[in-house]
CSV table of C-alpha atoms in Angstrom, one decimal:
chain,number,residue,atom,x,y,z
A,1,MET,CA,0.0,0.0,0.0
A,2,LYS,CA,1.4,3.4,-1.1
A,3,ARG,CA,2.4,5.6,1.8
A,4,HIS,CA,3.5,9.3,1.7
A,5,LEU,CA,3.4,12.5,3.8
A,6,VAL,CA,1.5,15.7,3.1
A,7,THR,CA,3.1,18.6,5.0
A,8,ALA,CA,2.1,22.2,5.6
A,9,ASP,CA,2.7,25.2,7.8
A,10,HIS,CA,-0.9,24.9,9.0
A,11,ILE,CA,-3.3,22.0,8.7
A,12,LEU,CA,-6.9,22.9,9.3
A,13,THR,CA,-8.3,19.4,10.2
A,14,GLY,CA,-11.9,20.3,10.9
A,15,PHE,CA,-14.1,21.8,13.6
A,16,ASP,CA,-14.9,21.2,17.2
A,17,PRO,CA,-18.6,20.5,18.2
A,18,ASP,CA,-18.9,24.2,19.0
A,19,GLY,CA,-17.7,25.2,15.5
A,20,ARG,CA,-14.2,26.3,16.4
A,21,THR,CA,-11.5,25.3,13.9
A,22,ARG,CA,-8.9,22.7,14.7
A,23,ILE,CA,-5.5,23.7,13.3
A,24,ILE,CA,-2.1,21.9,13.6
A,25,GLU,CA,1.0,24.1,13.1
A,26,ASP,CA,3.9,22.7,11.2
A,27,GLY,CA,1.9,19.6,10.6
A,28,ALA,CA,1.9,16.4,8.5
A,29,ILE,CA,-0.7,14.0,7.3
A,30,LEU,CA,0.4,10.3,6.8
A,31,VAL,CA,-1.5,8.9,3.8
A,32,GLU,CA,-1.8,5.2,3.3
A,33,GLY,CA,-3.6,4.1,0.2
A,34,ASP,CA,-6.6,6.4,-0.1
A,35,ARG,CA,-7.0,7.2,3.6
A,36,VAL,CA,-5.4,9.3,6.4
A,37,ALA,CA,-3.4,7.0,8.7
A,38,GLY,CA,-2.0,9.6,11.0
A,39,ILE,CA,-1.9,13.4,11.6
A,40,GLY,CA,0.2,15.5,13.8
A,41,PRO,CA,3.5,17.5,14.1
A,42,ALA,CA,5.6,17.1,10.9
A,43,LYS,CA,8.8,16.5,12.9
A,44,LEU,CA,7.2,13.5,14.8
A,45,LEU,CA,5.7,11.9,11.7
A,46,ARG,CA,8.9,12.3,9.8
A,47,GLN,CA,10.8,10.5,12.6
A,48,GLN,CA,8.2,7.7,12.7
A,49,ASN,CA,8.1,7.3,8.9
A,50,ARG,CA,11.6,7.9,7.6
A,51,GLY,CA,12.3,8.2,3.9
A,52,LEU,CA,8.6,8.6,2.8
A,53,PRO,CA,8.0,11.0,-0.1
A,54,GLU,CA,6.4,14.3,0.8
A,55,THR,CA,3.9,16.6,-0.9
A,56,GLY,CA,3.4,20.2,0.2
A,57,GLY,CA,5.9,21.8,2.6
A,58,LYS,CA,6.7,25.4,3.6
A,59,GLY,CA,4.3,28.1,2.5
A,60,ARG,CA,1.4,25.7,2.2
A,61,VAL,CA,-1.9,25.5,4.2
A,62,ALA,CA,-3.8,22.2,4.1
A,63,ILE,CA,-7.6,22.0,4.4
A,64,PRO,CA,-10.1,19.2,3.8
A,65,GLY,CA,-11.3,18.9,0.2
A,66,LEU,CA,-14.3,21.2,-0.5
A,67,ILE,CA,-17.7,19.7,-1.3
A,68,ASN,CA,-20.0,21.2,-3.9
A,69,ALA,CA,-23.3,19.8,-2.5
A,70,HIS,CA,-25.6,20.9,-5.4
A,71,HIS,CA,-24.6,20.7,-9.1
A,72,HIS,CA,-26.4,19.9,-12.3
A,73,VAL,CA,-24.6,20.5,-15.6
A,74,GLY,CA,-21.3,21.2,-17.2
A,75,LEU,CA,-21.4,24.1,-19.6
A,76,THR,CA,-23.6,26.7,-18.0
A,77,PRO,CA,-27.1,27.5,-19.3
A,78,PHE,CA,-25.9,31.1,-20.0
A,79,GLN,CA,-23.0,29.8,-22.1
A,80,MET,CA,-25.5,27.7,-24.0
A,81,GLY,CA,-27.8,30.6,-24.7
A,82,ALA,CA,-30.3,30.6,-21.8
A,83,ARG,CA,-30.6,34.0,-20.3
A,84,ASP,CA,-30.9,34.4,-16.5
A,85,GLN,CA,-34.6,34.4,-15.9
A,86,PRO,CA,-36.9,33.9,-12.8
A,87,LEU,CA,-36.8,30.2,-12.2
A,88,GLU,CA,-40.3,29.4,-13.6
A,89,LEU,CA,-39.5,31.2,-16.9
A,90,TRP,CA,-36.1,29.6,-17.0
A,91,PHE,CA,-37.6,26.2,-17.6
A,92,PRO,CA,-38.8,27.1,-21.2
A,93,GLU,CA,-35.7,29.4,-21.6
A,94,ARG,CA,-33.5,26.3,-21.2
A,95,LEU,CA,-34.9,24.7,-24.3
A,96,VAL,CA,-32.3,26.7,-26.3
A,97,MET,CA,-29.5,24.7,-24.7
A,98,ARG,CA,-27.8,22.4,-27.3
A,99,ASP,CA,-26.9,18.8,-26.8
A,100,VAL,CA,-23.3,18.4,-25.7
A,101,ASP,CA,-21.3,15.2,-25.4
A,102,PRO,CA,-21.9,14.2,-21.7
A,103,ARG,CA,-18.3,13.3,-21.1
A,104,LEU,CA,-17.0,16.7,-22.3
A,105,ASP,CA,-19.8,18.5,-20.6
A,106,THR,CA,-19.0,16.9,-17.2
A,107,LEU,CA,-15.3,17.3,-17.5
A,108,TYR,CA,-15.7,21.0,-18.3
A,109,SER,CA,-17.3,21.9,-15.0
A,110,ALA,CA,-15.3,19.2,-13.0
A,111,LEU,CA,-12.1,20.8,-14.1
A,112,GLU,CA,-13.3,24.2,-12.8
A,113,MET,CA,-14.4,22.6,-9.5
A,114,ILE,CA,-11.1,20.8,-8.8
A,115,ALA,CA,-9.1,23.9,-9.7
A,116,SER,CA,-11.0,25.8,-6.9
A,117,GLY,CA,-10.5,23.0,-4.3
A,118,VAL,CA,-13.6,20.9,-4.8
A,119,THR,CA,-12.9,17.2,-4.3
A,120,THR,CA,-16.5,15.9,-4.1
A,121,VAL,CA,-19.6,16.9,-6.1
A,122,GLN,CA,-23.3,16.2,-5.6
A,123,HIS,CA,-24.4,15.7,-9.3
A,124,LEU,CA,-28.1,16.0,-9.5
A,125,HIS,CA,-29.1,14.9,-13.0
A,126,SER,CA,-32.4,16.7,-13.6
A,127,ARG,CA,-33.5,15.3,-16.9
A,128,ALA,CA,-32.5,12.9,-19.7
A,129,PRO,CA,-34.5,11.9,-22.7
A,130,GLY,CA,-35.3,8.4,-23.8
A,131,ASP,CA,-35.9,5.0,-22.3
A,132,VAL,CA,-34.1,3.3,-19.4
A,133,ASP,CA,-31.2,2.2,-21.6
A,134,ALA,CA,-30.7,5.7,-22.9
A,135,VAL,CA,-30.8,7.3,-19.4
A,136,LEU,CA,-28.4,4.7,-18.0
A,137,ALA,CA,-26.0,5.2,-20.9
A,138,ARG,CA,-26.0,9.0,-20.3
A,139,ALA,CA,-25.5,8.5,-16.6
A,140,GLY,CA,-22.6,6.1,-17.4
A,141,GLN,CA,-20.9,8.8,-19.5
A,142,ILE,CA,-21.3,11.4,-16.7
A,143,VAL,CA,-20.0,9.1,-13.9
A,144,GLY,CA,-17.3,7.9,-16.2
A,145,ALA,CA,-16.0,11.4,-16.7
A,146,TYR,CA,-15.7,12.0,-12.9
A,147,ARG,CA,-13.9,8.7,-12.6
A,148,GLU,CA,-11.6,9.6,-15.5
A,149,LEU,CA,-10.6,12.8,-13.7
A,150,GLY,CA,-10.3,11.0,-10.3
A,151,MET,CA,-13.1,13.1,-8.7
A,152,ARG,CA,-15.4,11.9,-6.0
A,153,ALA,CA,-19.1,12.2,-7.1
A,154,SER,CA,-22.5,11.5,-5.6
A,155,TYR,CA,-24.8,10.9,-8.6
A,156,SER,CA,-28.6,10.9,-8.8
A,157,PHE,CA,-31.2,10.8,-11.5
A,158,ALA,CA,-34.1,13.0,-10.4
A,159,LEU,CA,-37.5,11.5,-9.9
A,160,ARG,CA,-40.3,13.5,-11.5
A,161,ASP,CA,-43.6,12.3,-12.9
A,162,GLN,CA,-45.8,15.5,-13.5
A,163,ASN,CA,-45.9,19.2,-14.2
A,164,ARG,CA,-42.8,19.3,-16.4
A,165,MET,CA,-43.2,22.9,-17.7
A,166,ILE,CA,-45.5,24.8,-15.3
A,167,TYR,CA,-46.9,24.0,-11.8
A,168,ALA,CA,-49.9,22.3,-13.4
A,169,ALA,CA,-50.5,19.1,-15.5
A,170,ASP,CA,-48.6,18.8,-18.8
A,171,GLU,CA,-51.9,18.2,-20.6
A,172,ASP,CA,-53.4,21.4,-19.2
A,173,PHE,CA,-50.4,23.4,-20.2
A,174,VAL,CA,-50.5,22.0,-23.8
A,175,ARG,CA,-54.2,22.8,-24.1
A,176,SER,CA,-53.6,26.4,-23.0
A,177,LEU,CA,-51.2,27.0,-25.9
A,178,PRO,CA,-52.0,28.3,-29.4
A,179,ALA,CA,-52.9,25.5,-31.7
A,180,ASP,CA,-49.7,25.5,-33.7
A,181,LEU,CA,-47.6,25.2,-30.5
A,182,ARG,CA,-49.5,22.2,-29.0
A,183,LYS,CA,-47.9,19.4,-30.9
A,184,PRO,CA,-44.2,20.6,-30.6
A,185,ALA,CA,-44.7,21.3,-26.9
A,186,ALA,CA,-46.4,17.9,-26.3
A,187,ASP,CA,-43.6,16.1,-28.3
A,188,TYR,CA,-40.9,17.8,-26.2
A,189,LEU,CA,-42.6,16.9,-22.9
A,190,ALA,CA,-43.2,13.3,-24.1
A,191,GLY,CA,-39.4,12.9,-24.6
A,192,PHE,CA,-39.0,13.2,-20.8
A,193,GLY,CA,-42.0,11.0,-19.9
A,194,LEU,CA,-40.1,8.0,-18.5
A,195,PRO,CA,-42.6,6.1,-16.3
A,196,LEU,CA,-42.0,6.3,-12.6
A,197,LYS,CA,-41.3,2.6,-12.3
A,198,ASP,CA,-38.6,2.9,-14.9
A,199,GLN,CA,-37.1,5.9,-13.1
A,200,ILE,CA,-36.9,3.7,-10.0
A,201,ALA,CA,-35.3,1.0,-12.0
A,202,VAL,CA,-32.6,3.5,-13.1
A,203,PHE,CA,-31.7,4.2,-9.4
A,204,HIS,CA,-31.4,0.5,-8.6
A,205,ALA,CA,-29.4,-0.3,-11.7
A,206,LEU,CA,-26.9,2.5,-11.0
A,207,ARG,CA,-26.7,1.6,-7.3
A,208,ASP,CA,-25.8,-2.0,-8.2
A,209,ARG,CA,-23.3,-0.9,-10.9
A,210,TYR,CA,-21.3,1.4,-8.6
A,211,ARG,CA,-21.9,-0.3,-5.3
A,212,ASP,CA,-18.1,-1.0,-4.7
A,213,ASP,CA,-16.7,2.1,-6.5
A,214,PRO,CA,-14.7,4.1,-3.9
A,215,LEU,CA,-15.2,7.3,-5.9
A,216,ILE,CA,-18.9,7.1,-6.7
A,217,GLY,CA,-22.1,7.1,-4.6
A,218,ILE,CA,-25.7,6.9,-5.8
A,219,GLN,CA,-28.4,9.0,-4.2
A,220,ILE,CA,-32.2,9.3,-4.5
A,221,ALA,CA,-33.3,12.7,-5.8
A,222,PRO,CA,-37.1,13.3,-5.5
A,223,SER,CA,-37.0,16.5,-7.6
A,224,ASN,CA,-39.5,18.9,-6.0
A,225,LEU,CA,-43.0,18.9,-4.7
A,226,HIS,CA,-44.6,20.3,-7.9
A,227,TRP,CA,-42.8,17.6,-10.0
A,228,LEU,CA,-43.9,14.7,-7.8
A,229,SER,CA,-47.3,13.1,-7.4
A,230,ASP,CA,-48.1,11.6,-4.0
A,231,ALA,CA,-47.3,8.2,-5.6
A,232,ALA,CA,-43.9,9.4,-6.4
A,233,LEU,CA,-43.3,10.7,-2.9
A,234,GLU,CA,-44.4,7.3,-1.5
A,235,SER,CA,-42.0,5.6,-3.9
A,236,ALA,CA,-39.1,7.8,-2.8
A,237,ALA,CA,-39.8,7.1,0.9
A,238,ARG,CA,-40.0,3.3,0.1
A,239,ILE,CA,-36.7,3.3,-1.7
A,240,ALA,CA,-35.0,5.2,1.1
A,241,GLY,CA,-36.4,2.8,3.7
A,242,ASP,CA,-35.3,-0.3,1.7
A,243,THR,CA,-31.8,0.9,0.8
A,244,GLY,CA,-30.8,3.5,3.3
A,245,ALA,CA,-29.6,5.7,0.5
A,246,PRO,CA,-29.6,9.5,1.2
A,247,MET,CA,-31.9,11.9,-0.6
A,248,HIS,CA,-31.5,15.4,-2.0
A,249,MET,CA,-34.7,17.3,-2.8
A,250,HIS,CA,-35.3,20.8,-4.2
A,251,LEU,CA,-37.9,22.5,-2.1
A,252,LEU,CA,-39.4,26.0,-1.7
A,253,GLU,CA,-36.9,27.6,-4.0
A,254,THR,CA,-39.3,30.4,-5.1
A,255,PRO,CA,-42.4,32.1,-3.8
A,256,TYR,CA,-44.4,30.4,-6.6
A,257,GLN,CA,-43.4,27.0,-5.2
A,258,LYS,CA,-44.6,28.1,-1.8
A,259,GLU,CA,-48.0,29.1,-3.3
A,260,TYR,CA,-48.2,25.9,-5.3
A,261,ALA,CA,-47.8,23.9,-2.0
A,262,ARG,CA,-50.6,26.0,-0.4
A,263,ARG,CA,-52.9,25.3,-3.3
A,264,ARG,CA,-52.1,21.6,-3.5
A,265,THR,CA,-51.9,20.8,0.2
A,266,GLY,CA,-53.6,23.6,2.0
A,267,GLY,CA,-50.5,24.3,4.0
A,268,SER,CA,-46.7,23.8,4.1
A,269,ALA,CA,-44.7,21.9,1.5
A,270,LEU,CA,-42.5,20.6,4.4
A,271,GLU,CA,-45.5,19.3,6.3
A,272,HIS,CA,-46.8,17.5,3.2
A,273,VAL,CA,-43.5,15.9,2.5
A,274,ASP,CA,-43.2,14.9,6.1
A,275,ARG,CA,-46.4,12.9,5.9
A,276,PHE,CA,-44.5,10.4,3.8
A,277,GLY,CA,-41.7,10.1,6.3
A,278,LEU,CA,-39.2,11.8,3.9
A,279,ILE,CA,-37.9,14.4,6.3
A,280,GLY,CA,-35.1,12.9,8.4
A,281,PRO,CA,-31.3,12.5,8.6
A,282,GLN,CA,-31.3,10.9,5.2
A,283,LEU,CA,-32.8,14.0,3.5
A,284,THR,CA,-31.1,17.2,2.3
A,285,ILE,CA,-33.3,20.1,1.2
A,286,GLY,CA,-31.9,22.1,-1.6
A,287,HIS,CA,-32.6,25.9,-1.5
A,288,GLY,CA,-35.4,26.2,1.1
A,289,VAL,CA,-35.4,29.9,0.5
A,290,TRP,CA,-39.1,30.3,1.3
A,291,MET,CA,-39.3,28.1,4.4
A,292,THR,CA,-41.1,29.5,7.4
A,293,PRO,CA,-39.8,29.4,11.0
A,294,ASP,CA,-42.1,26.5,11.6
A,295,ASP,CA,-40.7,24.7,8.5
A,296,LEU,CA,-37.1,25.3,9.8
A,297,ALA,CA,-38.1,24.0,13.2
A,298,LEU,CA,-39.5,20.8,11.6
A,299,VAL,CA,-36.3,20.3,9.6
A,300,ALA,CA,-34.2,20.7,12.8
A,301,GLU,CA,-36.5,18.4,14.8
A,302,ARG,CA,-36.3,15.6,12.2
A,303,GLY,CA,-32.5,16.0,11.9
A,304,ALA,CA,-32.4,16.7,8.1
A,305,CYS,CA,-29.9,18.8,6.3
A,306,LEU,CA,-30.1,22.0,4.1
A,307,CYS,CA,-28.1,23.1,1.1
A,308,HIS,CA,-27.7,26.8,0.5
A,309,ASN,CA,-27.2,27.8,-3.2
A,310,CYS,CA,-26.3,31.5,-2.9
A,311,SER,CA,-25.4,32.4,-6.5
A,312,SER,CA,-28.3,30.5,-8.0
A,313,ASN,CA,-30.8,32.1,-5.7
A,314,LEU,CA,-29.6,35.5,-6.8
A,315,ARG,CA,-29.3,34.8,-10.5
A,316,LEU,CA,-32.8,33.3,-10.8
A,317,LYS,CA,-34.5,35.9,-8.7
A,318,SER,CA,-35.5,33.2,-6.2
A,319,GLY,CA,-35.0,35.4,-3.1
A,320,THR,CA,-32.4,35.6,-0.4
A,321,ALA,CA,-32.4,32.7,2.1
A,322,ASP,CA,-32.1,33.6,5.8
A,323,LEU,CA,-28.8,31.8,6.2
A,324,ALA,CA,-28.2,33.2,9.7
A,325,ALA,CA,-31.5,31.5,10.8
A,326,PHE,CA,-30.4,28.3,9.1
A,327,LEU,CA,-27.2,28.2,11.0
A,328,GLN,CA,-28.7,29.2,14.3
A,329,SER,CA,-31.2,26.4,14.1
A,330,GLY,CA,-28.4,23.8,14.4
A,331,VAL,CA,-29.3,22.1,11.1
A,332,PRO,CA,-26.2,21.1,9.1
A,333,VAL,CA,-26.1,23.5,6.2
A,334,ALA,CA,-24.1,22.6,3.1
A,335,LEU,CA,-23.1,24.9,0.2
A,336,GLY,CA,-23.8,24.3,-3.5
A,337,ILE,CA,-22.9,26.3,-6.6
A,338,ASP,CA,-25.9,24.8,-8.5
A,339,GLU,CA,-26.0,25.6,-12.3
A,340,ALA,CA,-23.3,28.2,-12.1
A,341,GLY,CA,-21.7,30.7,-9.7
A,342,LEU,CA,-21.8,34.5,-9.8
A,343,ASN,CA,-19.1,34.6,-12.5
A,344,ASP,CA,-20.7,31.8,-14.5
A,345,ASP,CA,-18.2,29.3,-13.3
A,346,ARG,CA,-17.7,26.7,-10.6
A,347,ASP,CA,-15.4,28.5,-8.2
A,348,MET,CA,-16.1,27.2,-4.8
A,349,LEU,CA,-13.8,29.7,-3.0
A,350,GLN,CA,-15.8,32.5,-4.6
A,351,GLU,CA,-19.1,30.9,-3.6
A,352,MET,CA,-17.9,30.7,0.0
A,353,ARG,CA,-16.9,34.4,-0.1
A,354,LEU,CA,-20.3,35.4,-1.6
A,355,ALA,CA,-22.2,33.5,1.1
A,356,LEU,CA,-20.1,35.2,3.8
A,357,THR,CA,-20.7,38.6,2.4
A,358,LEU,CA,-24.3,38.6,1.1
A,359,HIS,CA,-25.8,37.5,4.4
A,360,ARG,CA,-24.8,40.6,6.5
A,361,PRO,CA,-28.0,42.4,7.3
A,362,ALA,CA,-28.1,46.0,8.6
A,363,GLY,CA,-27.9,46.5,12.3
A,364,HIS,CA,-24.9,46.1,14.7
A,365,ASP,CA,-26.4,43.1,16.4
A,366,ALA,CA,-28.0,41.4,13.4
A,367,PRO,CA,-26.8,37.8,13.2
A,368,HIS,CA,-24.6,36.9,10.3
A,369,PRO,CA,-22.5,33.9,9.3
A,370,GLU,CA,-18.8,33.8,10.4
A,371,ALA,CA,-16.0,32.6,8.1
A,372,ALA,CA,-15.6,29.3,10.1
A,373,GLN,CA,-19.3,28.5,9.6
A,374,ILE,CA,-19.0,29.1,5.8
A,375,LEU,CA,-15.9,26.8,5.6
A,376,ARG,CA,-17.8,24.2,7.7
A,377,MET,CA,-20.7,24.4,5.2
A,378,ALA,CA,-18.2,23.6,2.4
A,379,THR,CA,-16.6,20.7,4.2
A,380,GLU,CA,-18.0,18.8,7.1
A,381,HIS,CA,-21.7,19.8,6.6
A,382,GLY,CA,-21.4,19.2,2.8
A,383,ALA,CA,-20.1,15.7,3.6
A,384,ALA,CA,-23.2,15.1,5.7
A,385,THR,CA,-25.4,15.4,2.6
A,386,THR,CA,-23.6,12.7,0.6
A,387,PRO,CA,-23.2,8.9,0.7
A,388,PHE,CA,-19.6,9.6,1.8
A,389,ARG,CA,-20.7,11.1,5.1
A,390,GLY,CA,-18.4,10.1,8.0
A,391,SER,CA,-15.4,9.6,5.6
A,392,ILE,CA,-14.9,13.0,4.0
A,393,GLY,CA,-15.1,16.7,5.1
A,394,GLN,CA,-12.5,16.4,7.8
A,395,LEU,CA,-8.8,15.4,8.0
A,396,ALA,CA,-8.6,12.7,10.6
A,397,ASP,CA,-7.5,9.1,11.1
A,398,GLY,CA,-9.5,6.7,8.9
A,399,PHE,CA,-11.0,9.5,6.7
A,400,LEU,CA,-10.4,9.6,3.0
A,401,ALA,CA,-7.4,11.6,2.1
A,402,ASP,CA,-9.2,14.3,0.2
A,403,ILE,CA,-6.8,17.3,0.8
A,404,VAL,CA,-6.3,20.7,-0.7
A,405,LEU,CA,-3.0,22.6,-0.4
A,406,LEU,CA,-3.2,26.3,-0.7
A,407,ASP,CA,-0.2,28.5,-1.6
A,408,TRP,CA,-0.4,30.9,1.3
A,409,ARG,CA,1.8,33.5,-0.3
A,410,ALA,CA,-0.6,33.7,-3.2
A,411,VAL,CA,-3.5,34.1,-0.8
A,412,THR,CA,-1.9,36.9,1.2
A,413,TRP,CA,0.5,38.8,-1.2
A,414,PRO,CA,1.6,41.5,-0.9
A,415,TRP,CA,0.5,41.7,2.8
A,416,GLN,CA,-1.9,40.4,5.3
A,417,ASP,CA,-1.9,41.3,9.0
A,418,PRO,CA,-0.7,38.2,10.8
A,419,GLU,CA,-3.1,38.7,13.7
A,420,MET,CA,-6.1,38.0,11.5
A,421,PRO,CA,-7.4,34.4,12.1
A,422,LEU,CA,-6.3,32.0,9.4
A,423,VAL,CA,-9.8,30.8,8.5
A,424,ASP,CA,-11.0,34.4,8.1
A,425,VAL,CA,-8.2,35.2,5.7
A,426,LEU,CA,-8.8,31.9,3.8
A,427,VAL,CA,-12.5,32.6,3.2
A,428,ARG,CA,-12.2,36.3,2.5
A,429,ARG,CA,-9.0,36.2,0.3
A,430,ALA,CA,-8.3,32.8,-1.2
A,431,ARG,CA,-8.8,32.6,-5.0
A,432,ALA,CA,-8.7,29.6,-7.2
A,433,GLY,CA,-5.2,30.6,-8.4
A,434,ALA,CA,-4.0,29.9,-4.8
A,435,VAL,CA,-5.0,26.2,-5.0
A,436,ALA,CA,-1.6,24.6,-5.4
A,437,THR,CA,-2.3,20.8,-5.1
A,438,VAL,CA,-5.5,18.7,-4.8
A,439,LEU,CA,-5.4,15.1,-3.6
A,440,ILE,CA,-8.5,12.8,-3.8
A,441,GLY,CA,-8.2,9.5,-2.1
A,442,GLY,CA,-4.5,10.2,-1.5
A,443,GLU,CA,-3.8,10.7,-5.3
A,444,ILE,CA,-2.6,14.0,-6.6
A,445,VAL,CA,-5.1,14.9,-9.3
A,446,TYR,CA,-4.1,18.6,-9.7
A,447,ASP,CA,-0.7,20.1,-9.1
A,448,GLU,CA,0.6,23.6,-9.8
A,449,GLY,CA,-2.0,24.3,-12.5
A,450,ARG,CA,-1.8,20.9,-14.2
A,451,PHE,CA,-4.3,18.1,-14.1
A,452,THR,CA,-2.5,14.7,-13.7
A,453,ARG,CA,-5.1,12.5,-15.4
A,454,VAL,CA,-6.7,14.7,-18.1
A,455,ASP,CA,-5.4,17.3,-20.5
A,456,ARG,CA,-7.5,20.4,-19.7
A,457,ASP,CA,-6.5,22.2,-23.0
A,458,SER,CA,-7.6,19.2,-25.0
A,459,VAL,CA,-10.9,19.0,-23.3
A,460,LEU,CA,-11.6,22.7,-23.8
A,461,GLN,CA,-10.6,22.5,-27.5
A,462,SER,CA,-12.9,19.5,-28.0
A,463,VAL,CA,-15.8,21.5,-26.4
A,464,ALA,CA,-15.1,24.4,-28.7
A,465,ILE,CA,-15.0,22.3,-31.8
A,466,ASP,CA,-18.2,20.4,-30.8
A,467,LEU,CA,-20.2,23.6,-30.3
A,468,GLN,CA,-18.9,25.5,-33.3
A,469,ARG,CA,-21.1,23.4,-35.5
A,470,PRO,CA,-24.6,24.7,-36.7
A,471,ASP,CA,-27.7,23.7,-34.7
A,472,THR,CA,-29.1,20.3,-35.6
A,473,PRO,CA,-32.7,20.4,-36.9
A,474,GLN,CA,-34.0,19.4,-33.5
A,475,GLU,CA,-31.9,22.0,-31.7
A,476,ALA,CA,-33.2,24.7,-34.1
A,477,LYS,CA,-36.8,23.6,-33.4
A,478,LEU,CA,-36.3,23.7,-29.7
A,479,ARG,CA,-34.7,27.2,-29.9
A,480,ALA,CA,-37.7,28.5,-31.7
A,481,LEU,CA,-40.1,26.7,-29.4
A,482,SER,CA,-38.4,28.2,-26.3
A,483,ARG,CA,-38.9,31.8,-27.4
A,484,ARG,CA,-42.6,31.2,-28.0
A,485,LEU,CA,-43.2,29.4,-24.7
A,486,ILE,CA,-42.0,32.2,-22.5
A,487,ASP,CA,-45.1,34.3,-22.6
A,488,PRO,CA,-47.6,31.5,-22.1
A,489,VAL,CA,-45.6,30.3,-19.1
A,490,ALA,CA,-45.4,33.8,-17.7
A,491,ARG,CA,-49.2,34.3,-18.1
A,492,PHE,CA,-49.8,31.2,-16.0
A,493,TYR,CA,-48.1,32.8,-12.9
A,494,ARG,CA,-49.4,36.3,-13.5
A,495,ASP,CA,-51.9,36.4,-10.6
A,496,TRP,CA,-49.9,34.3,-8.2
A,497,PRO,CA,-48.8,36.1,-5.0
A,498,VAL,CA,-45.2,36.8,-4.5
A,499,ARG,CA,-44.6,36.9,-0.8
């Protein structure tokens, strides 16, 4: 079994139960195979393990690998022609997005993530056309791209069985359209009409396929209340009970989703989902922007997790979550970049900085997140939302050796007051360019700007060549359909309250 040392001036290993950071000065991590076998003062570990090769050294700060706990696609919707819209209008807007080779698409965003310190991603595959074989084939290409790069990934294919364009039945939406739009809209929606039993079969097939893969975990993803019938909610609860697999569910992302829940259930989306036994330690709620204090109390009582998607909430006009209330509740809160960050990329260090900065309300005593809480969201609490919980998100004996080494000079140049706490400086000032080395499962996958397994320039060149072609006939049809569906979709929500 391969053994080596990772050394650094400072090793941030994790957090005490009260949230304080644990830091080892002049430290070393002993890596055996894919796991941490020891951690402590570098001098001691060198004496105990003479002659081992070392990674890192002076001028480096080591932290646990970051976790992007909510991710969907590779090239961003904006890159692919979909303007930032309010979420409900974004659904038809996204029809302009062209078909990209799944391997290239996945590698594109994975390269950005790793370069900003992300070692694990929660890939929520929202939709894929075709039958079971087609969906499994596309999932295999996506998962294969992560494995090719050496990245840890939790993959899920989202369950959905209704209301694919608006928060009402597909057939009602099609009937509301002008006559010449009905058939193209119906044909498009039918392409994503995989029966619920087949969607469940996809989950089981993927879980069996990757059961023993150390880099890949398979989750359940009941997509959102409006996309799920009660039968689908029952199915998700049954799968979770039978397999113990964790779940990730979008919920209450926008005020329109809150109103939909009221119209459907007479009350809270959280209370309705809870009737099926879905809210518990196995569940992560993505977004949750429009939760009430009672909703948050229910999440805390049941021991579920939340995932905050700061950039996405801003870009899609979903609202600003009360992150301070999330954190004060004691609920583990993860951090996700979602479709794209503020700069239309997957820079996790920037996402952390945005979450730290945005949630600072007026008033001297108004609660706001601290830097350590944000870093914990991106590490330990992110880990809690994945199938790898208990083995990533910290640097400790027996944990997987997912380690990021930062060039501290690049973080602090030309000057940083040395009295400022390390974690505050890290979250406020670290940029992707300061990420020197990334190890996943003890293997160096990124070092000094170079990926060890994949040629980044070749991937980007292949993406450019692939997308410089003209639209296919089907892509041209969907582009035209997209523009004509925006107004009918907007009219559907015109009288819905926004509060």
